[in-house]
Amino acid sequence: MSYTSQAELEARLGVEELAQLSDRVSGEVPDAEVIARAIADAEAEIDGYLAARYALPLAVVPPILSRLAAELARYFLRGTNANESERDRYGDVVRTLRAIGRGEMVLEGGDALGAGVGLNEADVLPSSRPLAFGRST
């Protein structure tokens, strides 16, 4: 399930800004391929945080995720040209996603994973590596 779309980015940012961010040649026409890549990167980053707490894909996309995805896509489109304000907004988005992943914020309509599902710092996973020096105990 998609968290945002080119049409939503156009509505949020305006066609002119989206063209400037995505059209690497003239900056006049939004480049659908470049925009799709930025959206995919944004959605992958969001899923990385959500997977710790929610079953993916989500059945319904909460409005907050649409906003966060649009902000991330804009940041990824800006790339190394991001200004301080855009970097700050990116940091805000990441903090929000971390809060969701830790359960400090709850996504309305999201199917939370059951207790004990997922890993935290205290979990220990068995190793599939053979024991060193041939010792079996």
CSV table of N, CA, C and O in Angstrom, one decimal:
chain,number,residue,atom,x,y,z
A,1,MET,N,0.8,-1.2,0.0
A,1,MET,CA,0.0,0.0,0.0
A,1,MET,C,0.9,1.2,0.0
A,1,MET,O,1.9,1.3,0.7
A,2,SER,N,0.5,2.2,-0.8
A,2,SER,CA,1.3,3.4,-1.0
A,2,SER,C,0.9,4.4,0.1
A,2,SER,O,-0.3,4.6,0.4
A,3,TYR,N,1.9,5.1,0.7
A,3,TYR,CA,1.6,6.1,1.7
A,3,TYR,C,1.4,7.5,1.1
A,3,TYR,O,0.8,8.4,1.7
A,4,THR,N,1.9,7.7,-0.1
A,4,THR,CA,1.7,9.0,-0.8
A,4,THR,C,1.8,8.7,-2.3
A,4,THR,O,2.1,7.6,-2.8
A,5,SER,N,1.6,9.7,-3.1
A,5,SER,CA,1.6,9.6,-4.6
A,5,SER,C,2.1,10.9,-5.2
A,5,SER,O,2.2,11.9,-4.5
A,6,GLN,N,2.4,10.9,-6.5
A,6,GLN,CA,2.8,12.1,-7.2
A,6,GLN,C,1.7,13.1,-7.1
A,6,GLN,O,2.0,14.3,-6.9
A,7,ALA,N,0.5,12.7,-7.2
A,7,ALA,CA,-0.6,13.7,-7.2
A,7,ALA,C,-0.7,14.4,-5.8
A,7,ALA,O,-0.9,15.6,-5.7
A,8,GLU,N,-0.5,13.6,-4.7
A,8,GLU,CA,-0.5,14.2,-3.4
A,8,GLU,C,0.7,15.1,-3.2
A,8,GLU,O,0.6,16.2,-2.6
A,9,LEU,N,1.9,14.7,-3.7
A,9,LEU,CA,3.0,15.6,-3.7
A,9,LEU,C,2.8,16.9,-4.4
A,9,LEU,O,3.1,18.0,-4.0
A,10,GLU,N,2.1,16.8,-5.6
A,10,GLU,CA,1.8,18.0,-6.3
A,10,GLU,C,0.8,18.9,-5.5
A,10,GLU,O,1.0,20.1,-5.5
A,11,ALA,N,-0.1,18.3,-4.8
A,11,ALA,CA,-1.1,19.1,-4.0
A,11,ALA,C,-0.4,19.7,-2.8
A,11,ALA,O,-0.7,20.9,-2.5
A,12,ARG,N,0.6,19.0,-2.2
A,12,ARG,CA,1.3,19.5,-1.0
A,12,ARG,C,2.3,20.6,-1.4
A,12,ARG,O,2.5,21.6,-0.7
A,13,LEU,N,3.1,20.3,-2.4
A,13,LEU,CA,4.2,21.1,-2.8
A,13,LEU,C,4.0,22.1,-3.9
A,13,LEU,O,4.7,23.1,-4.0
A,14,GLY,N,3.0,21.8,-4.7
A,14,GLY,CA,2.8,22.5,-6.0
A,14,GLY,C,3.6,21.9,-7.1
A,14,GLY,O,4.7,21.4,-6.9
A,15,VAL,N,3.0,22.0,-8.3
A,15,VAL,CA,3.6,21.4,-9.5
A,15,VAL,C,5.0,22.0,-9.8
A,15,VAL,O,5.9,21.4,-10.1
A,16,GLU,N,5.0,23.4,-9.6
A,16,GLU,CA,6.3,24.1,-9.9
A,16,GLU,C,7.4,23.6,-9.0
A,16,GLU,O,8.5,23.3,-9.5
A,17,GLU,N,7.2,23.5,-7.7
A,17,GLU,CA,8.3,23.0,-6.8
A,17,GLU,C,8.7,21.6,-7.1
A,17,GLU,O,9.8,21.2,-7.2
A,18,LEU,N,7.6,20.7,-7.4
A,18,LEU,CA,7.9,19.3,-7.7
A,18,LEU,C,8.7,19.2,-9.0
A,18,LEU,O,9.6,18.4,-9.1
A,19,ALA,N,8.4,20.0,-10.0
A,19,ALA,CA,9.2,20.0,-11.2
A,19,ALA,C,10.6,20.4,-10.9
A,19,ALA,O,11.6,19.8,-11.5
A,20,GLN,N,10.8,21.5,-10.1
A,20,GLN,CA,12.2,21.9,-9.8
A,20,GLN,C,13.0,20.9,-9.1
A,20,GLN,O,14.2,20.7,-9.3
A,21,LEU,N,12.3,20.1,-8.2
A,21,LEU,CA,13.0,19.1,-7.5
A,21,LEU,C,13.3,17.8,-8.3
A,21,LEU,O,14.3,17.1,-8.0
A,22,SER,N,12.4,17.5,-9.3
A,22,SER,CA,12.6,16.2,-10.0
A,22,SER,C,13.1,16.3,-11.4
A,22,SER,O,13.7,15.3,-11.8
A,23,ASP,N,12.9,17.4,-12.1
A,23,ASP,CA,13.3,17.5,-13.5
A,23,ASP,C,14.8,17.9,-13.5
A,23,ASP,O,15.1,19.1,-13.3
A,24,ARG,N,15.7,17.0,-13.7
A,24,ARG,CA,17.1,17.2,-13.6
A,24,ARG,C,17.6,18.0,-14.8
A,24,ARG,O,18.8,18.4,-14.8
A,25,VAL,N,16.8,18.2,-15.8
A,25,VAL,CA,17.3,18.9,-17.0
A,25,VAL,C,16.8,20.4,-17.0
A,25,VAL,O,17.7,21.3,-17.0
A,26,SER,N,15.6,20.6,-17.1
A,26,SER,CA,15.1,22.0,-17.2
A,26,SER,C,14.4,22.5,-15.9
A,26,SER,O,14.2,23.7,-15.8
A,27,GLY,N,13.9,21.6,-15.0
A,27,GLY,CA,13.2,22.0,-13.9
A,27,GLY,C,11.8,22.5,-14.1
A,27,GLY,O,11.2,23.2,-13.3
A,28,GLU,N,11.3,22.1,-15.3
A,28,GLU,CA,10.0,22.7,-15.7
A,28,GLU,C,8.8,21.7,-15.6
A,28,GLU,O,7.7,22.1,-15.5
A,29,VAL,N,9.1,20.4,-15.7
A,29,VAL,CA,8.1,19.3,-15.8
A,29,VAL,C,8.4,18.3,-14.7
A,29,VAL,O,9.6,17.7,-14.7
A,30,PRO,N,7.5,17.9,-13.8
A,30,PRO,CA,7.8,16.9,-12.9
A,30,PRO,C,8.2,15.6,-13.6
A,30,PRO,O,7.5,15.1,-14.5
A,31,ASP,N,9.3,15.0,-13.1
A,31,ASP,CA,9.8,13.7,-13.7
A,31,ASP,C,9.2,12.6,-12.9
A,31,ASP,O,9.6,12.3,-11.7
A,32,ALA,N,8.2,11.8,-13.5
A,32,ALA,CA,7.5,10.8,-12.7
A,32,ALA,C,8.4,9.7,-12.2
A,32,ALA,O,8.2,9.1,-11.1
A,33,GLU,N,9.5,9.3,-13.0
A,33,GLU,CA,10.4,8.3,-12.6
A,33,GLU,C,11.2,8.7,-11.3
A,33,GLU,O,11.4,7.9,-10.4
A,34,VAL,N,11.7,9.9,-11.3
A,34,VAL,CA,12.5,10.4,-10.2
A,34,VAL,C,11.6,10.5,-9.0
A,34,VAL,O,12.0,10.2,-7.9
A,35,ILE,N,10.3,11.0,-9.2
A,35,ILE,CA,9.4,11.1,-8.1
A,35,ILE,C,9.0,9.8,-7.5
A,35,ILE,O,9.0,9.6,-6.3
A,36,ALA,N,8.8,8.8,-8.4
A,36,ALA,CA,8.5,7.4,-7.9
A,36,ALA,C,9.6,6.8,-7.1
A,36,ALA,O,9.4,6.2,-6.1
A,37,ARG,N,10.8,7.1,-7.5
A,37,ARG,CA,12.0,6.6,-6.7
A,37,ARG,C,12.0,7.2,-5.4
A,37,ARG,O,12.3,6.6,-4.3
A,38,ALA,N,11.8,8.5,-5.3
A,38,ALA,CA,11.8,9.2,-4.0
A,38,ALA,C,10.7,8.7,-3.1
A,38,ALA,O,10.9,8.5,-1.9
A,39,ILE,N,9.5,8.5,-3.7
A,39,ILE,CA,8.4,7.9,-2.9
A,39,ILE,C,8.7,6.5,-2.4
A,39,ILE,O,8.5,6.2,-1.2
A,40,ALA,N,9.3,5.7,-3.2
A,40,ALA,CA,9.7,4.3,-2.8
A,40,ALA,C,10.7,4.4,-1.7
A,40,ALA,O,10.6,3.6,-0.8
A,41,ASP,N,11.7,5.3,-1.8
A,41,ASP,CA,12.7,5.4,-0.7
A,41,ASP,C,12.0,5.9,0.6
A,41,ASP,O,12.3,5.3,1.7
A,42,ALA,N,11.1,6.8,0.5
A,42,ALA,CA,10.3,7.3,1.7
A,42,ALA,C,9.5,6.1,2.3
A,42,ALA,O,9.6,5.9,3.5
A,43,GLU,N,8.8,5.4,1.5
A,43,GLU,CA,8.0,4.3,2.0
A,43,GLU,C,8.9,3.2,2.6
A,43,GLU,O,8.5,2.6,3.6
A,44,ALA,N,10.0,2.9,2.0
A,44,ALA,CA,10.9,1.9,2.6
A,44,ALA,C,11.4,2.3,3.9
A,44,ALA,O,11.5,1.5,4.9
A,45,GLU,N,11.7,3.6,4.1
A,45,GLU,CA,12.2,4.1,5.4
A,45,GLU,C,11.1,4.0,6.4
A,45,GLU,O,11.3,3.6,7.6
A,46,ILE,N,9.9,4.4,6.0
A,46,ILE,CA,8.7,4.3,7.0
A,46,ILE,C,8.5,2.9,7.4
A,46,ILE,O,8.3,2.5,8.5
A,47,ASP,N,8.5,2.0,6.4
A,47,ASP,CA,8.3,0.5,6.7
A,47,ASP,C,9.3,0.0,7.6
A,47,ASP,O,9.0,-0.9,8.5
A,48,GLY,N,10.5,0.5,7.5
A,48,GLY,CA,11.6,0.0,8.4
A,48,GLY,C,11.3,0.3,9.9
A,48,GLY,O,11.6,-0.5,10.8
A,49,TYR,N,10.7,1.4,10.1
A,49,TYR,CA,10.3,1.8,11.5
A,49,TYR,C,9.0,1.1,11.9
A,49,TYR,O,8.9,0.6,13.1
A,50,LEU,N,8.0,1.0,11.0
A,50,LEU,CA,6.7,0.4,11.4
A,50,LEU,C,6.8,-1.1,11.6
A,50,LEU,O,6.1,-1.7,12.4
A,51,ALA,N,7.7,-1.8,10.9
A,51,ALA,CA,7.8,-3.3,10.9
A,51,ALA,C,8.1,-3.8,12.4
A,51,ALA,O,7.7,-4.9,12.7
A,52,ALA,N,8.6,-2.9,13.2
A,52,ALA,CA,8.9,-3.4,14.6
A,52,ALA,C,7.6,-3.5,15.4
A,52,ALA,O,7.6,-4.2,16.4
A,53,ARG,N,6.6,-2.8,15.0
A,53,ARG,CA,5.4,-2.8,15.8
A,53,ARG,C,4.1,-3.2,15.0
A,53,ARG,O,3.1,-3.5,15.7
A,54,TYR,N,4.1,-3.1,13.7
A,54,TYR,CA,2.8,-3.3,12.9
A,54,TYR,C,3.0,-4.3,11.9
A,54,TYR,O,4.1,-4.4,11.3
A,55,ALA,N,1.9,-5.0,11.6
A,55,ALA,CA,1.9,-6.0,10.5
A,55,ALA,C,1.8,-5.2,9.2
A,55,ALA,O,0.9,-4.3,9.1
A,56,LEU,N,2.7,-5.4,8.3
A,56,LEU,CA,2.7,-4.7,7.0
A,56,LEU,C,2.3,-5.6,5.9
A,56,LEU,O,2.6,-6.8,5.9
A,57,PRO,N,1.6,-5.1,4.8
A,57,PRO,CA,1.3,-3.7,4.6
A,57,PRO,C,0.0,-3.4,5.5
A,57,PRO,O,-0.8,-4.3,5.8
A,58,LEU,N,-0.1,-2.1,5.8
A,58,LEU,CA,-1.2,-1.6,6.6
A,58,LEU,C,-2.5,-1.7,5.7
A,58,LEU,O,-2.4,-1.5,4.5
A,59,ALA,N,-3.6,-2.1,6.3
A,59,ALA,CA,-4.8,-2.1,5.6
A,59,ALA,C,-5.3,-0.7,5.2
A,59,ALA,O,-5.9,-0.6,4.1
A,60,VAL,N,-5.1,0.2,6.1
A,60,VAL,CA,-5.5,1.6,5.8
A,60,VAL,C,-4.3,2.5,6.2
A,60,VAL,O,-3.6,2.3,7.2
A,61,VAL,N,-4.1,3.5,5.3
A,61,VAL,CA,-3.0,4.4,5.6
A,61,VAL,C,-3.5,5.6,6.4
A,61,VAL,O,-4.3,6.4,6.0
A,62,PRO,N,-3.0,5.7,7.7
A,62,PRO,CA,-3.3,6.8,8.5
A,62,PRO,C,-2.8,8.1,7.9
A,62,PRO,O,-1.7,8.1,7.3
A,63,PRO,N,-3.5,9.2,8.0
A,63,PRO,CA,-3.1,10.5,7.4
A,63,PRO,C,-1.7,10.9,7.8
A,63,PRO,O,-1.0,11.5,7.0
A,64,ILE,N,-1.3,10.6,9.0
A,64,ILE,CA,0.0,11.0,9.5
A,64,ILE,C,1.1,10.4,8.6
A,64,ILE,O,2.1,11.0,8.3
A,65,LEU,N,0.9,9.2,8.1
A,65,LEU,CA,1.9,8.5,7.3
A,65,LEU,C,1.9,9.2,5.9
A,65,LEU,O,3.0,9.2,5.3
A,66,SER,N,0.8,9.6,5.4
A,66,SER,CA,0.8,10.3,4.1
A,66,SER,C,1.7,11.6,4.2
A,66,SER,O,2.5,11.9,3.4
A,67,ARG,N,1.5,12.3,5.3
A,67,ARG,CA,2.3,13.5,5.5
A,67,ARG,C,3.7,13.2,5.7
A,67,ARG,O,4.6,13.9,5.1
A,68,LEU,N,4.1,12.2,6.5
A,68,LEU,CA,5.5,11.9,6.7
A,68,LEU,C,6.1,11.4,5.4
A,68,LEU,O,7.3,11.7,5.2
A,69,ALA,N,5.4,10.6,4.7
A,69,ALA,CA,5.9,10.1,3.4
A,69,ALA,C,6.2,11.3,2.4
A,69,ALA,O,7.2,11.3,1.7
A,70,ALA,N,5.3,12.2,2.4
A,70,ALA,CA,5.5,13.4,1.5
A,70,ALA,C,6.7,14.2,1.9
A,70,ALA,O,7.5,14.6,1.1
A,71,GLU,N,6.9,14.3,3.2
A,71,GLU,CA,8.0,15.1,3.7
A,71,GLU,C,9.3,14.4,3.4
A,71,GLU,O,10.3,15.0,3.0
A,72,LEU,N,9.3,13.0,3.6
A,72,LEU,CA,10.5,12.3,3.3
A,72,LEU,C,10.8,12.3,1.8
A,72,LEU,O,12.0,12.5,1.4
A,73,ALA,N,9.8,12.2,1.0
A,73,ALA,CA,10.0,12.2,-0.5
A,73,ALA,C,10.6,13.5,-0.9
A,73,ALA,O,11.5,13.6,-1.7
A,74,ARG,N,10.1,14.6,-0.3
A,74,ARG,CA,10.6,15.9,-0.7
A,74,ARG,C,12.1,16.0,-0.3
A,74,ARG,O,12.9,16.5,-1.0
A,75,TYR,N,12.4,15.5,0.9
A,75,TYR,CA,13.8,15.6,1.4
A,75,TYR,C,14.7,14.7,0.5
A,75,TYR,O,15.8,15.2,0.1
A,76,PHE,N,14.2,13.6,0.0
A,76,PHE,CA,15.0,12.7,-0.9
A,76,PHE,C,15.2,13.4,-2.2
A,76,PHE,O,16.2,13.2,-2.9
A,77,LEU,N,14.1,14.1,-2.7
A,77,LEU,CA,14.2,14.8,-4.0
A,77,LEU,C,15.3,15.9,-3.9
A,77,LEU,O,16.0,16.2,-4.8
A,78,ARG,N,15.3,16.5,-2.8
A,78,ARG,CA,16.3,17.7,-2.6
A,78,ARG,C,17.7,17.1,-2.5
A,78,ARG,O,18.6,17.8,-3.0
A,79,GLY,N,17.9,16.0,-2.0
A,79,GLY,CA,19.2,15.3,-1.9
A,79,GLY,C,20.2,16.2,-1.2
A,79,GLY,O,19.9,16.7,-0.1
A,80,THR,N,21.4,16.3,-1.7
A,80,THR,CA,22.5,17.1,-1.0
A,80,THR,C,22.2,18.6,-1.0
A,80,THR,O,22.9,19.3,-0.4
A,81,ASN,N,21.2,19.0,-1.7
A,81,ASN,CA,20.8,20.4,-1.7
A,81,ASN,C,19.9,20.8,-0.6
A,81,ASN,O,19.4,21.9,-0.6
A,82,ALA,N,19.6,19.9,0.3
A,82,ALA,CA,18.6,20.2,1.4
A,82,ALA,C,19.2,21.3,2.3
A,82,ALA,O,20.4,21.2,2.6
A,83,ASN,N,18.3,22.2,2.6
A,83,ASN,CA,18.8,23.3,3.5
A,83,ASN,C,18.6,22.9,4.9
A,83,ASN,O,18.1,21.8,5.2
A,84,GLU,N,19.0,23.7,5.9
A,84,GLU,CA,18.9,23.4,7.3
A,84,GLU,C,17.5,23.1,7.7
A,84,GLU,O,17.2,22.2,8.5
A,85,SER,N,16.5,23.9,7.3
A,85,SER,CA,15.1,23.7,7.6
A,85,SER,C,14.6,22.3,7.1
A,85,SER,O,13.9,21.6,7.9
A,86,GLU,N,15.0,21.9,5.9
A,86,GLU,CA,14.6,20.6,5.4
A,86,GLU,C,15.3,19.5,6.2
A,86,GLU,O,14.6,18.5,6.5
A,87,ARG,N,16.5,19.7,6.6
A,87,ARG,CA,17.2,18.7,7.4
A,87,ARG,C,16.5,18.6,8.8
A,87,ARG,O,16.4,17.5,9.3
A,88,ASP,N,16.1,19.7,9.3
A,88,ASP,CA,15.4,19.7,10.6
A,88,ASP,C,14.1,18.9,10.5
A,88,ASP,O,13.7,18.2,11.4
A,89,ARG,N,13.3,19.2,9.4
A,89,ARG,CA,12.1,18.5,9.2
A,89,ARG,C,12.3,17.0,9.0
A,89,ARG,O,11.5,16.2,9.5
A,90,TYR,N,13.3,16.6,8.3
A,90,TYR,CA,13.7,15.2,8.2
A,90,TYR,C,13.9,14.6,9.6
A,90,TYR,O,13.4,13.5,9.9
A,91,GLY,N,14.7,15.3,10.4
A,91,GLY,CA,14.9,14.8,11.8
A,91,GLY,C,13.6,14.7,12.5
A,91,GLY,O,13.5,13.7,13.3
A,92,ASP,N,12.7,15.6,12.4
A,92,ASP,CA,11.4,15.5,13.0
A,92,ASP,C,10.6,14.3,12.6
A,92,ASP,O,10.0,13.6,13.4
A,93,VAL,N,10.7,14.0,11.3
A,93,VAL,CA,10.0,12.8,10.7
A,93,VAL,C,10.6,11.6,11.3
A,93,VAL,O,9.9,10.7,11.8
A,94,VAL,N,11.9,11.5,11.4
A,94,VAL,CA,12.6,10.3,11.9
A,94,VAL,C,12.2,10.1,13.4
A,94,VAL,O,11.9,9.0,13.8
A,95,ARG,N,12.2,11.2,14.2
A,95,ARG,CA,11.8,11.1,15.6
A,95,ARG,C,10.4,10.6,15.7
A,95,ARG,O,10.1,9.7,16.6
A,96,THR,N,9.5,11.0,14.9
A,96,THR,CA,8.1,10.6,14.9
A,96,THR,C,8.0,9.1,14.5
A,96,THR,O,7.3,8.3,15.2
A,97,LEU,N,8.7,8.7,13.5
A,97,LEU,CA,8.7,7.3,13.1
A,97,LEU,C,9.3,6.4,14.2
A,97,LEU,O,8.8,5.3,14.5
A,98,ARG,N,10.4,6.9,14.9
A,98,ARG,CA,10.9,6.1,16.0
A,98,ARG,C,9.9,6.0,17.1
A,98,ARG,O,9.8,4.9,17.7
A,99,ALA,N,9.2,7.0,17.4
A,99,ALA,CA,8.1,7.0,18.5
A,99,ALA,C,7.1,6.0,18.1
A,99,ALA,O,6.6,5.2,18.9
A,100,ILE,N,6.7,5.9,16.8
A,100,ILE,CA,5.7,4.9,16.4
A,100,ILE,C,6.3,3.5,16.5
A,100,ILE,O,5.6,2.6,17.0
A,101,GLY,N,7.5,3.3,16.1
A,101,GLY,CA,8.1,2.0,16.2
A,101,GLY,C,8.3,1.5,17.6
A,101,GLY,O,8.2,0.3,17.9
A,102,ARG,N,8.5,2.5,18.6
A,102,ARG,CA,8.6,2.1,20.0
A,102,ARG,C,7.2,2.0,20.7
A,102,ARG,O,7.2,1.6,21.9
A,103,GLY,N,6.2,2.3,20.0
A,103,GLY,CA,4.9,2.3,20.6
A,103,GLY,C,4.5,3.5,21.4
A,103,GLY,O,3.4,3.5,22.1
A,104,GLU,N,5.2,4.5,21.3
A,104,GLU,CA,4.9,5.8,22.0
A,104,GLU,C,3.8,6.5,21.3
A,104,GLU,O,3.1,7.4,21.9
A,105,MET,N,3.6,6.3,20.0
A,105,MET,CA,2.5,6.8,19.2
A,105,MET,C,1.8,5.6,18.6
A,105,MET,O,2.5,4.6,18.2
A,106,VAL,N,0.5,5.6,18.5
A,106,VAL,CA,-0.2,4.5,17.9
A,106,VAL,C,-0.8,4.9,16.6
A,106,VAL,O,-1.4,6.0,16.5
A,107,LEU,N,-0.7,4.1,15.6
A,107,LEU,CA,-1.3,4.3,14.3
A,107,LEU,C,-2.8,3.9,14.4
A,107,LEU,O,-3.0,2.7,14.6
A,108,GLU,N,-3.7,4.8,14.1
A,108,GLU,CA,-5.1,4.4,14.1
A,108,GLU,C,-5.3,3.5,12.9
A,108,GLU,O,-4.9,3.7,11.8
A,109,GLY,N,-5.9,2.4,13.2
A,109,GLY,CA,-6.3,1.4,12.1
A,109,GLY,C,-5.1,0.4,11.8
A,109,GLY,O,-5.3,-0.5,11.0
A,110,GLY,N,-4.0,0.6,12.5
A,110,GLY,CA,-2.9,-0.3,12.2
A,110,GLY,C,-3.0,-1.6,13.1
A,110,GLY,O,-3.5,-1.5,14.2
A,111,ASP,N,-2.7,-2.8,12.5
A,111,ASP,CA,-2.7,-4.0,13.3
A,111,ASP,C,-1.4,-4.2,14.0
A,111,ASP,O,-0.4,-4.6,13.4
A,112,ALA,N,-1.4,-3.9,15.3
A,112,ALA,CA,-0.2,-4.0,16.1
A,112,ALA,C,0.2,-5.5,16.2
A,112,ALA,O,-0.7,-6.4,16.3
A,113,LEU,N,1.5,-5.8,16.1
A,113,LEU,CA,1.9,-7.2,16.3
A,113,LEU,C,1.7,-7.6,17.8
A,113,LEU,O,1.7,-6.7,18.7
A,114,GLY,N,1.5,-8.8,18.0
A,114,GLY,CA,1.3,-9.3,19.4
A,114,GLY,C,2.5,-9.1,20.3
A,114,GLY,O,3.6,-8.9,19.8
A,115,ALA,N,2.2,-9.2,21.6
A,115,ALA,CA,3.3,-9.0,22.6
A,115,ALA,C,4.4,-10.1,22.3
A,115,ALA,O,4.1,-11.2,22.0
A,116,GLY,N,5.6,-9.7,22.4
A,116,GLY,CA,6.7,-10.6,22.3
A,116,GLY,C,7.1,-10.8,20.8
A,116,GLY,O,8.1,-11.4,20.5
A,117,VAL,N,6.4,-10.2,19.9
A,117,VAL,CA,6.8,-10.2,18.5
A,117,VAL,C,7.7,-9.1,18.2
A,117,VAL,O,7.5,-8.0,18.7
A,118,GLY,N,8.7,-9.3,17.5
A,118,GLY,CA,9.7,-8.3,17.2
A,118,GLY,C,10.9,-8.4,18.2
A,118,GLY,O,10.8,-9.2,19.1
A,119,LEU,N,11.9,-7.7,18.0
A,119,LEU,CA,13.1,-7.8,18.8
A,119,LEU,C,13.3,-6.4,19.5
A,119,LEU,O,13.0,-5.4,19.0
A,120,ASN,N,14.0,-6.5,20.7
A,120,ASN,CA,14.5,-5.3,21.3
A,120,ASN,C,15.9,-5.6,21.8
A,120,ASN,O,16.4,-6.6,21.6
A,121,GLU,N,16.5,-4.6,22.5
A,121,GLU,CA,17.9,-4.7,22.9
A,121,GLU,C,18.1,-5.9,23.8
A,121,GLU,O,19.2,-6.4,23.9
A,122,ALA,N,17.1,-6.4,24.5
A,122,ALA,CA,17.3,-7.4,25.5
A,122,ALA,C,17.1,-8.8,24.9
A,122,ALA,O,17.4,-9.8,25.5
A,123,ASP,N,16.6,-8.9,23.7
A,123,ASP,CA,16.4,-10.2,23.1
A,123,ASP,C,17.8,-10.8,22.6
A,123,ASP,O,18.6,-10.1,22.1
A,124,VAL,N,17.9,-12.1,22.8
A,124,VAL,CA,19.1,-12.8,22.3
A,124,VAL,C,18.6,-13.9,21.3
A,124,VAL,O,17.7,-14.6,21.6
A,125,LEU,N,19.3,-13.9,20.2
A,125,LEU,CA,19.0,-14.9,19.1
A,125,LEU,C,20.0,-16.0,19.1
A,125,LEU,O,21.2,-15.7,19.3
A,126,PRO,N,19.6,-17.2,19.0
A,126,PRO,CA,20.5,-18.3,18.9
A,126,PRO,C,21.4,-18.2,17.6
A,126,PRO,O,20.9,-17.7,16.6
A,127,SER,N,22.6,-18.6,17.7
A,127,SER,CA,23.5,-18.5,16.6
A,127,SER,C,23.4,-19.7,15.8
A,127,SER,O,23.3,-20.8,16.3
A,128,SER,N,23.5,-19.6,14.5
A,128,SER,CA,23.6,-20.8,13.6
A,128,SER,C,25.0,-21.1,13.2
A,128,SER,O,25.3,-22.0,12.5
A,129,ARG,N,26.0,-20.3,13.8
A,129,ARG,CA,27.4,-20.6,13.5
A,129,ARG,C,27.9,-21.7,14.3
A,129,ARG,O,27.4,-21.9,15.5
A,130,PRO,N,28.8,-22.5,13.8
A,130,PRO,CA,29.3,-23.7,14.6
A,130,PRO,C,30.1,-23.1,15.7
A,130,PRO,O,30.7,-22.0,15.7
A,131,LEU,N,30.2,-23.9,16.8
A,131,LEU,CA,31.0,-23.5,18.0
A,131,LEU,C,32.4,-23.5,17.6
A,131,LEU,O,32.9,-24.3,16.8
A,132,ALA,N,33.2,-22.6,18.2
A,132,ALA,CA,34.6,-22.4,18.0
A,132,ALA,C,35.4,-23.6,18.6
A,132,ALA,O,35.0,-24.1,19.6
A,133,PHE,N,36.5,-23.9,18.0
A,133,PHE,CA,37.4,-24.9,18.5
A,133,PHE,C,36.8,-26.3,18.7
A,133,PHE,O,37.3,-27.1,19.5
A,134,GLY,N,35.7,-26.6,18.0
A,134,GLY,CA,35.1,-27.9,18.0
A,134,GLY,C,34.5,-28.3,19.4
A,134,GLY,O,34.1,-29.4,19.6
A,135,ARG,N,34.3,-27.3,20.2
A,135,ARG,CA,33.7,-27.6,21.5
A,135,ARG,C,32.2,-27.6,21.4
A,135,ARG,O,31.6,-26.7,20.8
A,136,SER,N,31.5,-28.6,21.9
A,136,SER,CA,30.1,-28.7,21.7
A,136,SER,C,29.3,-28.4,23.0
A,136,SER,O,28.1,-28.5,23.0
A,137,THR,N,29.9,-28.1,24.1
A,137,THR,CA,29.2,-27.7,25.3
A,137,THR,C,29.6,-26.3,25.8
A,137,THR,O,30.5,-25.8,25.4
